[in-house]
Tab-separated table of C-alpha atoms in Angstrom:
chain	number	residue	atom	x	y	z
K	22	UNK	CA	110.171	85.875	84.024
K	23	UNK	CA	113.974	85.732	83.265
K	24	UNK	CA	116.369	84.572	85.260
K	25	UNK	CA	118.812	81.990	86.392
K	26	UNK	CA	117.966	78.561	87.134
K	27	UNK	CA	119.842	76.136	89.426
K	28	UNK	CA	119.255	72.779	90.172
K	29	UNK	CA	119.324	71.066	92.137
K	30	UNK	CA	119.319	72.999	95.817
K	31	UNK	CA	121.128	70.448	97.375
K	32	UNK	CA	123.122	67.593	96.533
K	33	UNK	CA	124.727	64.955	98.588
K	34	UNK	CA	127.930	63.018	97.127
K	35	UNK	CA	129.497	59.864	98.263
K	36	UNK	CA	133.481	60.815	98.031
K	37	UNK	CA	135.079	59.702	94.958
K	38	UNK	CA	132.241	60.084	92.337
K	39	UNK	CA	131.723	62.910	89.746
K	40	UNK	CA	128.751	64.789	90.157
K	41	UNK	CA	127.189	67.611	87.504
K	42	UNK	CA	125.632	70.955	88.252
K	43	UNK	CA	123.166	72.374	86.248
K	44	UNK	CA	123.032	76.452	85.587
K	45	UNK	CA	120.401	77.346	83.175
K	46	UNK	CA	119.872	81.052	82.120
K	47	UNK	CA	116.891	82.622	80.119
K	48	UNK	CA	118.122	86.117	80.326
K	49	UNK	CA	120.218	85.968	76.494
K	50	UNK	CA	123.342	86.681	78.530
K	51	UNK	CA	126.798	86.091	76.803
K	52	UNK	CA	128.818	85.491	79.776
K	53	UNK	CA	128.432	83.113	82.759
K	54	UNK	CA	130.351	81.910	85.512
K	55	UNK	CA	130.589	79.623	88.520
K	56	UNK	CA	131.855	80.569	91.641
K	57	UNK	CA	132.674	79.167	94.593
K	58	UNK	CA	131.372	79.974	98.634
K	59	UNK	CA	133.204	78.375	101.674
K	60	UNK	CA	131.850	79.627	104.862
K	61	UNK	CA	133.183	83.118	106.084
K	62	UNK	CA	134.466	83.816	102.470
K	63	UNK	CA	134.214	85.618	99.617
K	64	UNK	CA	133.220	84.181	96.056
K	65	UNK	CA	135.965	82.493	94.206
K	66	UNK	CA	135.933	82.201	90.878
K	67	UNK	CA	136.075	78.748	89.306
K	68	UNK	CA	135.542	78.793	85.345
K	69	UNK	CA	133.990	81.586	83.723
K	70	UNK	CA	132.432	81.412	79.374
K	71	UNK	CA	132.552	84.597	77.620
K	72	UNK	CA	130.469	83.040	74.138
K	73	UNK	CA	129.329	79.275	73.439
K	74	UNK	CA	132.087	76.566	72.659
K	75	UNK	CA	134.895	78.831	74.481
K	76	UNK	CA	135.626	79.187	78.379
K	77	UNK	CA	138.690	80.061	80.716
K	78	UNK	CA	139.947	78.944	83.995
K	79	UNK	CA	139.328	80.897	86.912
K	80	UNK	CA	141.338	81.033	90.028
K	81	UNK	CA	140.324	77.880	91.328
K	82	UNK	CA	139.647	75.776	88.654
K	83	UNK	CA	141.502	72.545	89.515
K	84	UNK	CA	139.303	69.754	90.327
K	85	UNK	CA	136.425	71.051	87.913
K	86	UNK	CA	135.532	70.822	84.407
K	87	UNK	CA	132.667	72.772	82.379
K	88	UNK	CA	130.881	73.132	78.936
K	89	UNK	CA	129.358	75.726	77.090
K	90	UNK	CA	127.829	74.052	74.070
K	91	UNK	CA	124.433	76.284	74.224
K	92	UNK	CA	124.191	80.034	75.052
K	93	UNK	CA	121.785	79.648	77.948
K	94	UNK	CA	123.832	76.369	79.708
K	95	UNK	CA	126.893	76.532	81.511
K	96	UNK	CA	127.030	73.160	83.722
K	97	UNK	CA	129.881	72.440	86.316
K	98	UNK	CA	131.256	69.475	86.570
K	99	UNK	CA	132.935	68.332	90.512
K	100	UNK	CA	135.212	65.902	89.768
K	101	UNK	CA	136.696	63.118	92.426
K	102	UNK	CA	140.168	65.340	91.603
K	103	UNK	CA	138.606	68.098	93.834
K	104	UNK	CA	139.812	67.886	97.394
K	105	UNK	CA	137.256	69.521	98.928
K	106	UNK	CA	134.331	69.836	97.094
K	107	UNK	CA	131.787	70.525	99.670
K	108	UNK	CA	130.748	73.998	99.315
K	109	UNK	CA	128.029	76.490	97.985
K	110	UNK	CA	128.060	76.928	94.426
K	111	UNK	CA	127.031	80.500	92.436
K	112	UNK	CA	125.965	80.552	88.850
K	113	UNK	CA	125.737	84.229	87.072
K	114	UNK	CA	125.416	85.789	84.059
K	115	UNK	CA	125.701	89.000	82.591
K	116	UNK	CA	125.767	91.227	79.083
K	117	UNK	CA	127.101	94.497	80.787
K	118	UNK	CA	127.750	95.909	84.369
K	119	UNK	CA	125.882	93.832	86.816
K	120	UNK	CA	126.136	89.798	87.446
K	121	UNK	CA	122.445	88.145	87.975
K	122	UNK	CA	122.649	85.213	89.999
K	123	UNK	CA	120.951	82.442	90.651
K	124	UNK	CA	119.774	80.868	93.549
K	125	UNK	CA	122.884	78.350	94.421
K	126	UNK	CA	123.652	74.406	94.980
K	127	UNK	CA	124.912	72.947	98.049
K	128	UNK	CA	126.894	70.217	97.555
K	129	UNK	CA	127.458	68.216	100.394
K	130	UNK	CA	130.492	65.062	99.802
K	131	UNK	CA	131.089	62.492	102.533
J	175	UNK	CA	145.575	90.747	89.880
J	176	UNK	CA	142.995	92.944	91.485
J	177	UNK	CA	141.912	92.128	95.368
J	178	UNK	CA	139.756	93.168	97.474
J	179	UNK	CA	139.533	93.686	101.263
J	180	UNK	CA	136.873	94.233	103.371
J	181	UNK	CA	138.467	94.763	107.099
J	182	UNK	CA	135.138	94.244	109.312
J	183	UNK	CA	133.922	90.481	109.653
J	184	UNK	CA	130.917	91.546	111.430
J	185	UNK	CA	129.148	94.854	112.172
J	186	UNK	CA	125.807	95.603	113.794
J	187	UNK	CA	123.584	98.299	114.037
J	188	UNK	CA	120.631	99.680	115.356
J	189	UNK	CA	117.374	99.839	113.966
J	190	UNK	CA	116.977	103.228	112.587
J	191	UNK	CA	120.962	104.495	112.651
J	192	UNK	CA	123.158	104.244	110.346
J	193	UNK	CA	126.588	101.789	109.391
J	194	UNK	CA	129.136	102.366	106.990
J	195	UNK	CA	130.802	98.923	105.124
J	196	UNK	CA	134.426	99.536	104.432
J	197	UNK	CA	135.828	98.321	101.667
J	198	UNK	CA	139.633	98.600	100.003
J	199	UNK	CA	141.066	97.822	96.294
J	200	UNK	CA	144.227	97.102	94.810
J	201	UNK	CA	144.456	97.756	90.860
J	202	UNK	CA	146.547	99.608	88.327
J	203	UNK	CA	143.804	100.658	86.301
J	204	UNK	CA	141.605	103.675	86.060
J	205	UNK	CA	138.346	102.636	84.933
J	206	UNK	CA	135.982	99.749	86.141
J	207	UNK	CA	133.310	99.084	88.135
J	208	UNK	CA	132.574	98.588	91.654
J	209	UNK	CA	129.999	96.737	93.114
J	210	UNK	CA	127.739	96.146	96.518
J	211	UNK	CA	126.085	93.374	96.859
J	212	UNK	CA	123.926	91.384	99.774
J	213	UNK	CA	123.170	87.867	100.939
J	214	UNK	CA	120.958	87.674	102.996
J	215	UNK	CA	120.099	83.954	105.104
J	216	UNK	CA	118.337	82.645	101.688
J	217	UNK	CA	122.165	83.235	100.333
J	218	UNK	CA	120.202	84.600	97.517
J	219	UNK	CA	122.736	87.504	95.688
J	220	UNK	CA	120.976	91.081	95.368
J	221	UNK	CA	122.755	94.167	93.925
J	222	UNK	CA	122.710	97.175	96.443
J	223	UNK	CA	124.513	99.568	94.183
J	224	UNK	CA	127.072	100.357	91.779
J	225	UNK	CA	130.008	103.069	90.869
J	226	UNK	CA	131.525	103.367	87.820
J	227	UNK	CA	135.155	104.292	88.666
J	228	UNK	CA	134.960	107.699	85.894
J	229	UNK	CA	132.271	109.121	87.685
J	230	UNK	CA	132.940	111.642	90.582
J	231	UNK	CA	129.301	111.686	91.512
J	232	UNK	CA	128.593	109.426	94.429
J	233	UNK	CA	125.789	106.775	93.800
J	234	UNK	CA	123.056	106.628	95.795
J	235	UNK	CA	120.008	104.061	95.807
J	236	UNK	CA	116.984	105.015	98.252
J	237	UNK	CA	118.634	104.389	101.801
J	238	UNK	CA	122.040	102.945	100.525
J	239	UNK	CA	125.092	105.390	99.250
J	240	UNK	CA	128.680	104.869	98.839
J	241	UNK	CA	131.845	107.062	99.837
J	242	UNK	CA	133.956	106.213	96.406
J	243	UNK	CA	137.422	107.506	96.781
J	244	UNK	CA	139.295	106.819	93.775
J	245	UNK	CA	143.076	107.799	94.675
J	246	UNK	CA	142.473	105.857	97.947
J	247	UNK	CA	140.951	102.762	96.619
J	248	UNK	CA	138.605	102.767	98.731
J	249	UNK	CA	134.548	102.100	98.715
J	250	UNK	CA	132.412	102.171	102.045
J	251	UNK	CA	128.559	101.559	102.053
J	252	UNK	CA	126.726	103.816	103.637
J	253	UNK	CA	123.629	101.987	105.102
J	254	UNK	CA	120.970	104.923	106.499
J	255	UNK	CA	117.609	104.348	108.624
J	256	UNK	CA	118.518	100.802	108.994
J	257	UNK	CA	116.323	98.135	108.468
J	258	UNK	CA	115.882	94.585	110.168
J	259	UNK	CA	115.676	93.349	106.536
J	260	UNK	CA	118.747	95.011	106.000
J	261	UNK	CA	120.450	91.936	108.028
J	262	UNK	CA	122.680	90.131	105.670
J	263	UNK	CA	126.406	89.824	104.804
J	264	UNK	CA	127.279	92.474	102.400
J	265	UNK	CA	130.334	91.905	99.991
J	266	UNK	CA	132.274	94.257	97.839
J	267	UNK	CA	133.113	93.231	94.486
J	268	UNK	CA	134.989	94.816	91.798
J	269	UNK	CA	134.955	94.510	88.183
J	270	UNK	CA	137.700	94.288	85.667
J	271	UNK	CA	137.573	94.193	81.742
J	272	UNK	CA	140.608	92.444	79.905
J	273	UNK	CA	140.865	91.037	76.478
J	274	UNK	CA	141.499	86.849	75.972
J	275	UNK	CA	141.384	85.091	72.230
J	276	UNK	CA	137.899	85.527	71.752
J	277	UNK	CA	137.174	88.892	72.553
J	278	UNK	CA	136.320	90.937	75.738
J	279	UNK	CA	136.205	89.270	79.098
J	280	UNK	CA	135.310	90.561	82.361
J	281	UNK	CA	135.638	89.244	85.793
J	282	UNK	CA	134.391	90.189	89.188
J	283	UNK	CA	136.618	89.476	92.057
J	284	UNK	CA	134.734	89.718	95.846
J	285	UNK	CA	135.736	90.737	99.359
J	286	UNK	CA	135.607	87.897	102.019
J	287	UNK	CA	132.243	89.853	103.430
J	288	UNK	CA	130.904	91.851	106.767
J	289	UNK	CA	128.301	90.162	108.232
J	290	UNK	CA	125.716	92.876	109.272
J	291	UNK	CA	123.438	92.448	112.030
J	292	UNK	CA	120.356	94.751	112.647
J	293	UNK	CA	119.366	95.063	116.262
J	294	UNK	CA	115.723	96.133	117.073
C-alpha cells in the first residue's frame, strides 16, 4: 500500500544535541513538507521541497535544516539552534489538490 | 500572506444533530483550494472534504458539506447525523499556488482548530 512513513513515533532528546527525522513516501509525490503541531494550534509550516535537490523555507524554519537528495525522502533535521523543539511533527506529500500525511513524530527535548 | 481563522476552540454536539465548523480567510486571489481536515486522538490527518474556490456548487461528502461563500471568505463544515467517531479536532486549511525558481509551488496554511466533542 502507498503511503507515508514516519519514524520513529517518538523520540526523546537530551537538550543541546541534533536529532534527525525520517519522512519516507512511496506514493511518487513531487512535493513534501514538514510541519509543525504545538498543542491548541494549527500546523506551521517549517520547510517545504517542490522536486529533489531544491527546497524553501517555510514560516518557521529557523532552528531546522532538511534534504531532498531522493524523490521519496525528505528528512528534518532539529538542530540545538531550535529553542523549543519539543513538539509534534507532520510529514506530507502531494502531486495535486490534497496533502497525504503521515502518521507524525513526537519529539520530546529535556 | 494568506491566514486563516477558525473562531470556535471547542464545540460539541449531540449524537445524531448536527454542528457547523466556522471557518474565515484572508487572500487577494480568486482561485485555490480549500480544505477540511480531521485529527482525531491517533493525531492521524484525514481529509473530510474539499472546494475548489471556481466552483459555485457546494461539496458534499456522505454526512459532511460545506457553506463556501466566496465574497465573504468564509467556509463552515456542516457536520449532519453526528457520529461519536466524528470526535476529533477539525482544522481548516487553505491552499495557495505561487511560482519560486524551480517551478510551481503550493502551500497549505491551517486554522488553529475546533476541537469537536460528540456527546451520546
Amino acid at each position: 500500500d502507498g503511503g507515508i512513513t514516519q519514524s520513529p513515533k517518538y523520540l526523546f532528546r537530551k537538550e543541546g544535541q541534533n536529532v534527525t527525522l525520517s519522512c519516507e513516501q512511496n506514493l511518487n509525490h513531487d512535493a513534501m513538507y514538514w510541519y509543525r503541531q504545538d498543542p491548541g494550534q494549527g500546523l506551521r509550516l517549517i520547510y517545504y521541497s517542490q522536486i529533489v535537490n531544491d527546497f524553501q523555507k517555510g514560516d518557521i524554519a529557523e532552528g531546522y535544516s532538511v534534504s531532498r537528495e531522493k524523490k521519496e525522502s525528505f528528512p528534518l533535521t532539529v538542530t540545538s539552534a531550535q529553542k523549543n523543539p519539543t513538539a509534534f511533527y507532520l510529514c506530507a506529500s502531494t502531486s495535486g489538490a490534497p496533502l497525504h500525511f503521515g502518521n507524525g513524530t513526537r519529539l520530546t527535548v529535556t | 500572506a494568506q491566514t486563516v481563522t477558525q473562531s470556535q476552540p471547542e464545540m460539541s454536539v449531540q449524537e445524531a444533530e448536527t454542528v457547523t465548523l466556522s471557518c474565515t480567510y484572508d487572500t487577494s486571489e480568486s482561485d485555490y483550494y480549500l480544505f477540511w481536515y480531521k485529527q482525531p486522538p491517533s493525531r492521524q490527518m484525514i481529509l473530510v472534504i474539499r472546494q475548489e474556490a471556481y466552483k459555485q456548487q457546494n461539496a458534499t461528502e456522505n454526512r459532511f458539506s460545506v457553506n463556501f461563500q466566496k465574497a465573504a471568505k468564509s467556509f463552515s463544515l456542516k457536520i449532519s447525523d453526528s457520529q461519536l467517531g466524528d470526535a476529533a479536532m477539525y482544522f481548516c486549511a487553505y491552499r495557495s499556488d505561487f511560482q519560486i525558481s524551480s517551478g510551481s509551488a503550493r502551500q497549505l496554511t491551517f486554522g488553529s482548530g475546533t476541537q469537536l466533542t460528540v456527546l451520546p
